[in-house]
Short mmCIF file of C-alpha atoms and ligand atoms in Angstrom, two decimals:
data_model
loop_
_atom_site.label_atom_id
_atom_site.label_comp_id
_atom_site.label_asym_id
_atom_site.label_seq_id
_atom_site.Cartn_x
_atom_site.Cartn_y
_atom_site.Cartn_z
CA MET A 161 -2.50 0.23 1.53
CA LYS A 162 -4.51 2.04 -1.00
CA ILE A 163 -8.17 2.58 -1.13
CA HIS A 164 -10.35 3.14 -4.07
CA GLU A 165 -11.60 7.50 -4.92
CA TYR A 166 -14.85 5.89 -4.11
CA GLN A 167 -13.82 4.76 -1.26
CA ALA A 168 -12.21 7.48 -0.40
CA LYS A 169 -15.04 9.73 -0.84
CA ASP A 170 -16.97 7.92 2.09
CA VAL A 171 -14.43 8.61 3.99
CA PHE A 172 -14.28 11.81 3.52
CA ALA A 173 -17.86 12.35 3.51
CA LYS A 174 -18.34 11.27 7.39
CA PHE A 175 -15.57 13.95 8.14
CA GLY A 176 -17.78 16.11 7.02
CA ILE A 177 -15.29 16.84 3.31
CA PRO A 178 -18.29 18.11 0.48
CA VAL A 179 -18.06 15.33 -2.38
CA PRO A 180 -20.50 15.21 -5.08
CA PRO A 181 -22.75 12.69 -4.83
CA GLY A 182 -22.30 9.34 -6.51
CA LYS A 183 -22.12 5.43 -6.77
CA ILE A 184 -19.59 2.74 -7.65
CA ALA A 185 -21.24 0.44 -10.66
CA PHE A 186 -19.82 -3.10 -12.48
CA THR A 187 -21.65 -3.04 -15.85
CA PRO A 188 -22.99 0.11 -18.55
CA ASP A 189 -26.48 -1.33 -17.08
CA GLU A 190 -25.75 -0.59 -14.01
CA VAL A 191 -23.72 3.16 -14.92
CA GLU A 192 -26.99 4.05 -16.81
CA ASP A 193 -29.21 3.15 -13.89
CA VAL A 194 -27.01 5.38 -11.48
CA ALA A 195 -26.63 8.44 -14.13
CA ARG A 196 -30.58 8.12 -14.21
CA GLU A 197 -30.64 7.98 -10.69
CA LEU A 198 -28.15 10.87 -10.36
CA GLU A 199 -30.11 12.97 -12.68
CA GLY A 200 -28.29 15.38 -15.43
CA LYS A 201 -24.54 15.18 -16.56
CA VAL A 202 -22.63 12.56 -15.15
CA VAL A 203 -19.34 11.73 -15.08
CA VAL A 204 -18.28 8.00 -15.05
CA LYS A 205 -14.86 7.15 -13.56
CA ALA A 206 -12.53 4.20 -13.47
CA GLN A 207 -11.69 2.67 -10.31
CA VAL A 208 -8.14 1.90 -10.54
CA HIS A 209 -5.23 2.51 -7.68
CA VAL A 210 -3.45 4.73 -9.80
CA GLY A 211 -3.41 8.15 -11.07
CA GLY A 212 -3.53 10.19 -14.11
CA ARG A 213 -7.12 7.94 -14.64
CA GLY A 214 -7.93 11.46 -16.79
CA LYS A 215 -4.98 11.93 -19.01
CA ALA A 216 -5.39 8.12 -19.68
CA GLY A 217 -9.04 7.96 -20.78
CA GLY A 218 -10.27 6.22 -17.62
CA ILE A 219 -12.50 9.87 -17.07
CA LYS A 220 -15.32 10.75 -19.24
CA LEU A 221 -18.16 12.74 -19.16
CA ALA A 222 -21.63 12.06 -19.91
CA ASP A 223 -25.05 14.04 -21.28
CA ASP A 224 -27.48 11.51 -20.31
CA PRO A 225 -27.63 8.24 -19.10
CA LYS A 226 -27.62 6.26 -22.50
CA ASP A 227 -24.36 8.66 -22.70
CA ALA A 228 -23.01 7.14 -19.32
CA ARG A 229 -24.03 3.64 -20.52
CA ALA A 230 -21.38 4.23 -23.64
CA LYS A 231 -19.25 5.93 -21.78
CA ALA A 232 -18.99 3.02 -19.12
CA GLU A 233 -18.83 0.68 -22.22
CA GLN A 234 -15.45 2.20 -23.19
CA ILE A 235 -13.90 2.64 -19.82
CA ILE A 236 -15.02 -1.35 -17.92
CA GLY A 237 -12.37 -3.73 -19.51
CA MET A 238 -10.00 -0.64 -20.19
CA ASP A 239 -6.04 -1.47 -19.53
CA ILE A 240 -4.69 1.61 -17.19
CA LYS A 241 -1.32 1.28 -16.78
CA GLY A 242 -1.06 -2.36 -16.45
CA LEU A 243 -4.61 -2.44 -14.58
CA THR A 244 -8.01 -3.47 -15.92
CA VAL A 245 -10.86 -1.70 -15.16
CA GLU A 246 -13.55 -3.88 -13.06
CA LYS A 247 -15.50 -0.71 -11.68
CA VAL A 248 -16.68 3.07 -12.10
CA LEU A 249 -17.60 5.25 -9.75
CA VAL A 250 -20.88 7.25 -11.62
CA THR A 251 -20.59 10.88 -10.01
CA LYS A 252 -23.00 13.96 -10.39
CA ALA A 253 -20.57 16.64 -12.95
CA ILE A 254 -19.58 19.72 -11.17
CA ASP A 255 -19.32 23.23 -13.40
CA ILE A 256 -15.92 24.03 -12.36
CA ARG A 257 -14.98 27.19 -11.96
CA ASP A 258 -10.97 26.77 -10.17
CA GLU A 259 -9.25 23.64 -9.41
CA TYR A 260 -6.92 23.56 -6.48
CA TYR A 261 -4.42 20.95 -5.06
CA LEU A 262 -5.08 20.03 -1.10
CA GLY A 263 -2.78 17.21 0.74
CA ILE A 264 -1.68 15.51 3.74
CA THR A 265 1.22 13.58 4.50
CA LEU A 266 4.06 13.16 6.38
CA ASP A 267 7.67 14.61 5.74
CA ARG A 268 10.01 11.85 7.26
CA ASP A 269 13.06 14.30 6.91
CA ALA A 270 10.96 16.96 8.52
CA ARG A 271 9.57 14.28 11.24
CA MET A 272 6.77 15.85 10.89
CA LEU A 273 3.46 16.15 8.80
CA VAL A 274 3.13 18.83 5.93
CA LEU A 275 0.29 20.15 4.57
CA ILE A 276 0.58 21.13 1.14
CA LEU A 277 -2.11 23.57 -0.92
CA SER A 278 -2.08 24.94 -4.34
CA ALA A 279 -3.79 26.71 -6.76
CA ALA A 280 -2.11 25.26 -9.74
CA GLY A 281 -4.36 21.45 -9.29
CA GLY A 282 -6.27 18.98 -11.25
CA ILE A 283 -2.63 18.43 -12.66
CA ASP A 284 -0.15 16.52 -11.14
CA ILE A 285 1.33 17.52 -8.81
CA GLU A 286 4.99 16.82 -8.93
CA GLU A 287 4.98 18.80 -12.03
CA VAL A 288 4.06 21.77 -10.49
CA ALA A 289 7.07 20.99 -8.23
CA ARG A 290 9.29 20.95 -10.47
CA GLU A 291 8.67 23.67 -12.82
CA THR A 292 6.37 26.09 -10.23
CA PRO A 293 7.28 25.03 -7.63
CA GLU A 294 6.43 29.23 -6.36
CA LYS A 295 2.80 28.12 -7.20
CA ILE A 296 2.66 25.55 -3.82
CA ALA A 297 2.27 26.44 -0.29
CA LYS A 298 4.29 23.97 2.83
CA VAL A 299 3.26 23.89 5.70
CA HIS A 300 4.97 21.80 8.40
CA ILE A 301 2.41 20.55 11.84
CA ASP A 302 4.33 18.95 14.54
CA PRO A 303 1.72 16.50 14.93
CA LEU A 304 2.00 17.02 19.47
CA ILE A 305 1.17 19.91 18.42
CA GLY A 306 -1.62 19.58 15.43
CA ILE A 307 -2.50 22.21 13.12
CA GLN A 308 -2.48 25.97 13.78
CA ASP A 309 -5.13 28.25 12.55
CA TYR A 310 -2.12 30.71 11.67
CA GLN A 311 -0.38 27.29 9.70
CA ILE A 312 -3.92 27.17 7.70
CA THR A 313 -3.64 31.26 7.28
CA GLN A 314 0.14 31.15 5.63
CA ALA A 315 -1.27 28.07 3.02
CA ILE A 316 -4.59 29.96 2.24
CA PHE A 317 -2.38 33.10 1.26
CA GLY A 318 0.82 31.44 0.23
CA SER A 319 -0.96 29.10 -2.50
CA GLY A 320 -2.25 31.60 -4.80
CA VAL A 321 -5.92 30.47 -3.99
CA ASP A 322 -8.72 32.14 -3.81
CA THR A 323 -8.79 33.78 -0.02
CA THR A 324 -12.69 34.85 -0.71
CA LYS A 325 -12.95 30.94 -0.25
CA SER A 326 -11.02 30.93 2.95
CA ARG A 327 -13.61 30.02 5.24
CA GLU A 328 -14.67 26.80 3.21
CA ILE A 329 -10.91 25.84 2.62
CA ARG A 330 -9.70 26.07 6.08
CA SER A 331 -12.80 23.89 6.68
CA ILE A 332 -12.05 21.12 4.67
CA VAL A 333 -8.52 21.73 5.57
CA ARG A 334 -9.26 20.85 9.09
CA LYS A 335 -11.36 18.27 8.39
CA LEU A 336 -8.77 16.39 6.39
CA TYR A 337 -6.48 16.98 8.94
CA ASN A 338 -8.81 15.30 11.12
CA CYS A 339 -9.56 12.56 8.92
CA TYR A 340 -6.06 11.57 8.17
CA LEU A 341 -5.19 10.99 11.93
CA GLU A 342 -7.94 9.10 12.65
CA ILE A 343 -7.53 6.85 10.20
CA ASP A 344 -3.83 6.41 10.52
CA GLY A 345 -3.33 7.69 7.00
CA SER A 346 0.39 8.37 4.84
CA LEU A 347 -1.36 10.30 2.30
CA ALA A 348 -4.88 12.42 2.16
CA GLU A 349 -5.12 14.00 -0.85
CA ILE A 350 -8.24 16.72 -2.83
CA ASN A 351 -6.97 16.56 -6.34
CA PRO A 352 -8.51 18.58 -7.52
CA LEU A 353 -10.40 20.43 -4.69
CA VAL A 354 -12.78 22.51 -6.90
CA VAL A 355 -14.38 25.94 -6.50
CA THR A 356 -17.57 25.28 -8.63
CA THR A 357 -18.90 27.93 -10.63
CA ASP A 358 -21.51 28.29 -7.98
CA GLY A 359 -19.01 29.26 -5.09
CA GLU A 360 -18.82 26.07 -3.43
CA VAL A 361 -16.13 24.36 -2.81
CA ILE A 362 -15.58 20.61 -3.16
CA ALA A 363 -13.70 17.72 -2.94
CA LEU A 364 -13.71 16.44 -6.99
CA ASP A 365 -11.40 13.58 -6.11
CA ALA A 366 -10.41 11.48 -3.51
CA LYS A 367 -6.85 9.74 -2.51
CA ILE A 368 -5.63 8.39 1.09
CA ASN A 369 -3.05 5.67 1.83
CA ILE A 370 -3.27 3.92 5.02
CA ASP A 371 -0.30 3.22 6.84
CA ASP A 372 0.10 -0.37 6.50
CA ASN A 373 1.21 -0.85 9.90
CA ALA A 374 -1.72 0.71 11.65
CA LEU A 375 -3.90 -1.85 9.99
CA PHE A 376 -4.51 -4.20 13.04
CA ARG A 377 -6.48 -0.58 14.57
CA GLN A 378 -8.31 -0.04 11.01
CA PRO A 379 -10.17 -3.07 10.82
CA ASP A 380 -13.21 -1.26 8.86
CA LEU A 381 -10.49 -0.01 6.12
CA GLU A 382 -8.56 -3.35 6.17
CA LYS A 383 -11.30 -4.56 4.81
CA LEU A 384 -10.70 -2.69 1.62
CA MET A 385 -7.34 -4.53 0.70
CA GLU A 386 -7.12 -5.24 -2.91
CA VAL A 387 -4.46 -7.74 -3.98
CA GLY A 388 -2.87 -6.02 -6.95
CA ALA A 389 -0.61 -3.38 -8.23
CA ASP A 390 0.44 -2.23 -4.90
CA MET A 391 -0.04 -5.51 -3.12
CA ASP A 392 2.10 -8.52 -4.13
CA ALA A 393 0.30 -11.82 -3.72
CA ILE A 394 2.38 -13.66 -1.96
CA GLU A 395 2.65 -10.53 1.09
CA ALA A 396 -0.78 -10.80 1.43
CA GLU A 397 -0.89 -14.46 1.91
CA ALA A 398 1.69 -13.31 4.66
CA ARG A 399 -0.04 -10.88 5.54
CA HIS A 400 -3.35 -13.13 6.43
CA LYS A 401 -1.37 -15.83 7.73
CA GLY A 402 0.59 -13.60 10.31
CA ILE A 403 4.28 -13.82 8.49
CA ALA A 404 6.72 -10.89 8.57
CA TYR A 405 7.45 -11.20 4.97
CA VAL A 406 8.81 -9.23 2.16
CA HIS A 407 9.18 -10.15 -1.35
CA LEU A 408 12.10 -9.32 -3.55
CA SER A 409 10.63 -11.46 -6.26
CA ASP A 410 13.94 -11.80 -8.07
CA GLY A 411 15.73 -13.68 -5.72
CA ASN A 412 16.84 -17.44 -6.43
CA VAL A 413 17.41 -18.16 -2.59
CA GLY A 414 14.41 -18.37 -0.15
CA VAL A 415 15.56 -17.01 3.26
CA MET A 416 14.02 -17.33 7.06
CA GLY A 417 15.42 -16.98 10.44
CA ASN A 418 14.67 -16.09 13.75
CA GLY A 419 14.70 -12.18 14.77
CA ALA A 420 14.46 -9.62 11.80
CA GLY A 421 18.25 -8.64 12.57
CA LEU A 422 19.19 -11.80 12.17
CA VAL A 423 17.16 -12.68 8.93
CA MET A 424 18.13 -9.00 7.76
CA THR A 425 22.09 -9.93 8.01
CA THR A 426 21.42 -13.78 6.53
CA MET A 427 20.42 -11.74 3.50
CA ASP A 428 23.20 -9.25 3.15
CA VAL A 429 25.67 -12.53 3.55
CA VAL A 430 23.27 -14.70 1.21
CA SER A 431 24.64 -11.54 -1.51
CA ARG A 432 28.44 -11.35 -0.90
CA ALA A 433 28.25 -14.92 -1.04
CA GLY A 434 27.73 -14.50 -4.56
CA GLY A 435 23.48 -15.61 -4.47
CA LYS A 436 20.22 -13.56 -4.60
CA PRO A 437 18.35 -13.64 -1.83
CA ASN A 438 14.36 -13.28 -2.88
CA ASN A 439 12.83 -12.52 0.64
CA PHE A 440 12.42 -11.52 4.27
CA LEU A 441 11.12 -13.95 6.45
CA ASP A 442 10.70 -13.92 10.38
CA ILE A 443 9.34 -16.72 11.80
CA GLY A 444 9.59 -15.14 15.48
CA GLY A 445 10.43 -16.65 19.25
CA ALA A 446 7.93 -19.86 19.02
CA ALA A 447 9.59 -21.90 15.86
CA THR A 448 7.03 -24.78 16.14
CA ALA A 449 6.55 -27.68 12.96
CA GLU A 450 3.58 -25.37 12.16
CA VAL A 451 4.98 -22.30 11.46
CA VAL A 452 7.86 -23.56 9.63
CA GLU A 453 5.44 -25.63 7.09
CA ASP A 454 3.55 -22.25 6.92
CA ALA A 455 6.99 -20.24 5.84
CA PHE A 456 8.50 -23.12 3.65
CA HIS A 457 5.18 -23.02 1.95
CA LEU A 458 5.25 -18.54 1.75
CA ILE A 459 8.81 -19.32 0.34
CA LEU A 460 7.56 -22.01 -2.38
CA LEU A 461 4.60 -20.10 -3.77
CA ASP A 462 7.79 -17.61 -5.96
CA PRO A 463 8.53 -20.11 -8.50
CA ASN A 464 12.22 -18.69 -8.71
CA VAL A 465 12.94 -19.59 -5.27
CA ASN A 466 14.89 -22.78 -5.62
CA GLY A 467 16.61 -22.90 -2.45
CA ILE A 468 16.27 -21.95 1.12
CA PHE A 469 18.34 -20.40 3.77
CA LEU A 470 17.28 -20.96 7.28
CA ASN A 471 19.38 -19.66 9.94
CA VAL A 472 18.54 -20.19 13.68
CA PHE A 473 19.72 -18.84 16.60
CA GLY A 474 18.39 -21.10 19.27
CA GLY A 475 18.72 -18.79 22.45
CA ILE A 476 15.00 -18.67 24.03
CA VAL A 477 13.65 -21.86 21.25
CA ARG A 478 16.07 -24.80 22.03
CA CYS A 479 17.73 -26.26 19.02
CA ASP A 480 16.73 -30.00 19.08
CA VAL A 481 12.58 -28.80 18.98
CA VAL A 482 13.26 -26.51 16.13
CA ALA A 483 15.32 -29.15 14.27
CA GLU A 484 12.55 -30.91 15.06
CA GLY A 485 10.18 -28.87 13.95
CA MET A 486 12.43 -28.39 10.60
CA ILE A 487 12.46 -32.22 9.85
CA LYS A 488 8.35 -32.55 9.71
CA ALA A 489 7.75 -29.69 7.91
CA TYR A 490 10.31 -30.63 5.05
CA GLN A 491 8.59 -33.93 4.58
CA LYS A 492 5.65 -31.31 3.41
CA LEU A 493 7.01 -29.27 1.34
CA PRO A 494 5.51 -29.00 -1.48
CA ARG A 495 8.69 -28.53 -4.03
CA LYS A 496 11.55 -30.47 -2.69
CA VAL A 497 14.70 -27.95 -3.23
CA PRO A 498 18.07 -28.23 -1.04
CA VAL A 499 17.58 -26.80 1.94
CA VAL A 500 20.76 -25.29 4.40
CA LEU A 501 19.82 -24.97 8.07
CA ARG A 502 22.39 -23.32 10.19
CA MET A 503 21.93 -23.85 13.83
CA THR A 504 23.67 -22.43 17.22
CA GLY A 505 22.68 -21.91 20.56
CA THR A 506 20.75 -24.84 23.00
CA ASN A 507 21.27 -28.38 22.16
CA GLU A 508 22.93 -27.52 19.06
CA ASN A 509 24.63 -31.11 19.37
CA ILE A 510 22.07 -32.93 19.74
CA ALA A 511 20.23 -30.81 16.76
CA ARG A 512 22.89 -31.85 14.49
CA LYS A 513 22.50 -35.20 15.14
CA MET A 514 18.85 -35.72 14.49
CA LEU A 515 20.02 -33.95 10.91
CA GLU A 516 22.10 -36.23 10.35
CA ASP A 517 20.08 -38.77 8.11
CA THR A 518 17.99 -36.30 6.38
CA PRO A 519 17.58 -34.09 3.25
CA LEU A 520 18.66 -31.48 5.23
CA VAL A 521 22.18 -29.85 5.56
CA TYR A 522 23.57 -28.59 8.68
CA GLU A 523 26.34 -25.81 8.99
CA SER A 524 27.46 -24.18 12.25
CA THR A 525 28.50 -20.54 10.85
CA THR A 526 25.89 -18.17 8.49
CA GLU A 527 28.76 -17.60 6.09
CA ALA A 528 29.23 -21.12 6.22
CA GLY A 529 25.52 -21.65 5.37
CA ALA A 530 25.25 -18.82 3.09
CA ALA A 531 28.45 -20.31 0.86
CA LYS A 532 26.74 -23.72 0.80
CA ILE A 533 23.50 -22.59 -0.57
CA VAL A 534 25.09 -20.76 -3.45
CA GLU A 535 26.84 -24.06 -3.96
CA MET A 536 23.80 -26.13 -3.85
CA LEU A 537 22.42 -23.50 -6.36
CA GLY A 538 24.94 -24.09 -8.51
CA GLY A 539 27.71 -20.86 -7.99
CA GLN A 540 27.37 -17.07 -8.33
CA SER A 541 23.87 -16.25 -9.38
P1 GDP B 1000 -7.21 11.90 -12.21
O1 GDP B 1000 -7.11 11.87 -13.71
O2 GDP B 1000 -7.30 9.79 -11.82
O3 GDP B 1000 -6.75 12.32 -11.24
O4 GDP B 1000 -8.60 12.00 -11.77
P2 GDP B 1000 -9.70 13.16 -11.51
O5 GDP B 1000 -10.97 12.55 -10.34
O6 GDP B 1000 -8.70 14.15 -10.76
O7 GDP B 1000 -10.12 13.64 -12.78
C1 GDP B 1000 -9.38 14.18 -13.85
C2 GDP B 1000 -10.16 15.58 -13.90
O8 GDP B 1000 -11.50 15.31 -14.75
C3 GDP B 1000 -10.13 16.65 -13.27
O9 GDP B 1000 -9.28 17.50 -12.86
C4 GDP B 1000 -11.34 17.07 -14.14
O10 GDP B 1000 -11.21 18.17 -15.03
C5 GDP B 1000 -11.44 16.13 -15.15
N1 GDP B 1000 -13.13 16.13 -13.68
C6 GDP B 1000 -13.42 15.06 -13.42
N2 GDP B 1000 -14.70 15.26 -12.03
C7 GDP B 1000 -15.43 16.32 -13.23
C8 GDP B 1000 -16.60 16.86 -12.90
O11 GDP B 1000 -17.38 16.87 -12.21
N3 GDP B 1000 -16.69 18.05 -13.87
C9 GDP B 1000 -15.26 18.35 -14.39
N4 GDP B 1000 -16.32 19.70 -15.27
N5 GDP B 1000 -15.33 17.67 -14.61
C10 GDP B 1000 -14.01 16.72 -14.52
MN1 MN B 1001 -7.12 13.47 -9.80
#
């Protein structure tokens, strides 16, 4: 999950990382007020979940409160990479001497965290990595041992930053590392980390991504979630309902089953049969009428879905109980699309009988079920 710069700066401030004073504003009026409070020059910064706002014209310097209002009028409502700007951060303008890059993220291949520091900040770090990789210092950190002083020294001396600022930079690196761990981050980034003309070191920009799988223990951060560019609307609804769902969006076959492995296999088999799975949905162990009903609703939120394949293994749950749930849930289906049900396990025969006089089509194997739903949807997609 991504959070906005102004939110990330609040988080940084809590961990003692210096950030310029500022406030969020939603209208040009509010921007003018904040600029008056801050005094002097300010920066008006679009708050959208994408990088490169500066280049896109979403970050503007203003000389005084009236100018800040004018800049806000240009920025609020503008479109940046497909996102509409609804709010801006107004911060005190900083006189910059140097712009650095500082980031901490996960290196999955190395199975370690990685600290990245570069004197070539302010610009896209991917671009620096491509064109002048020697300007980037990367140090791997074993999360079980934690960050060591010598590693920070390595990064500082390998990155080309002003070493007379190493005390300040070292302190910020430590704080950023603590922050990253504490918030269950997948990325904590300061680009640019600047040295001001007065010699202060301060985070001018702030970017934090949080590991979605840890959100359950980050309730304060979870509240900041916004459905938008990086959060699929149906996935957001699924999260709200506590259903394990992944949206693939361009498929025509809704898929659900009990157990992640079974659902993934079902998706593969649907593909092999010539269909296109629209989603992953695991209804889990308790396949009650209520859960199945919620799952049907969720899957049908995508208008591309015109059929559903349900694959249930009746081990712990009994097939007849599941069948009863399915029949009830089908009656409440918001759109009556073809539904194929493959069930095997305890009381399979009773379940099959129960389904006989219903619109639900029963098949006994995954392959046959996948072929059936594809056939019902008019063959290969
Ligand atoms: P991004 O483009 O989305 O990464 O937004 P940033 O917050 O990193 O801002 C982009 C650039 O705007 C920075 O690299 C700076 O060059 C410039 N900028 C941002 N804030 C200030 C400021 O307070 N003073 C000055 N002089 N430049 C700033
Ligand atoms: Mn930036």
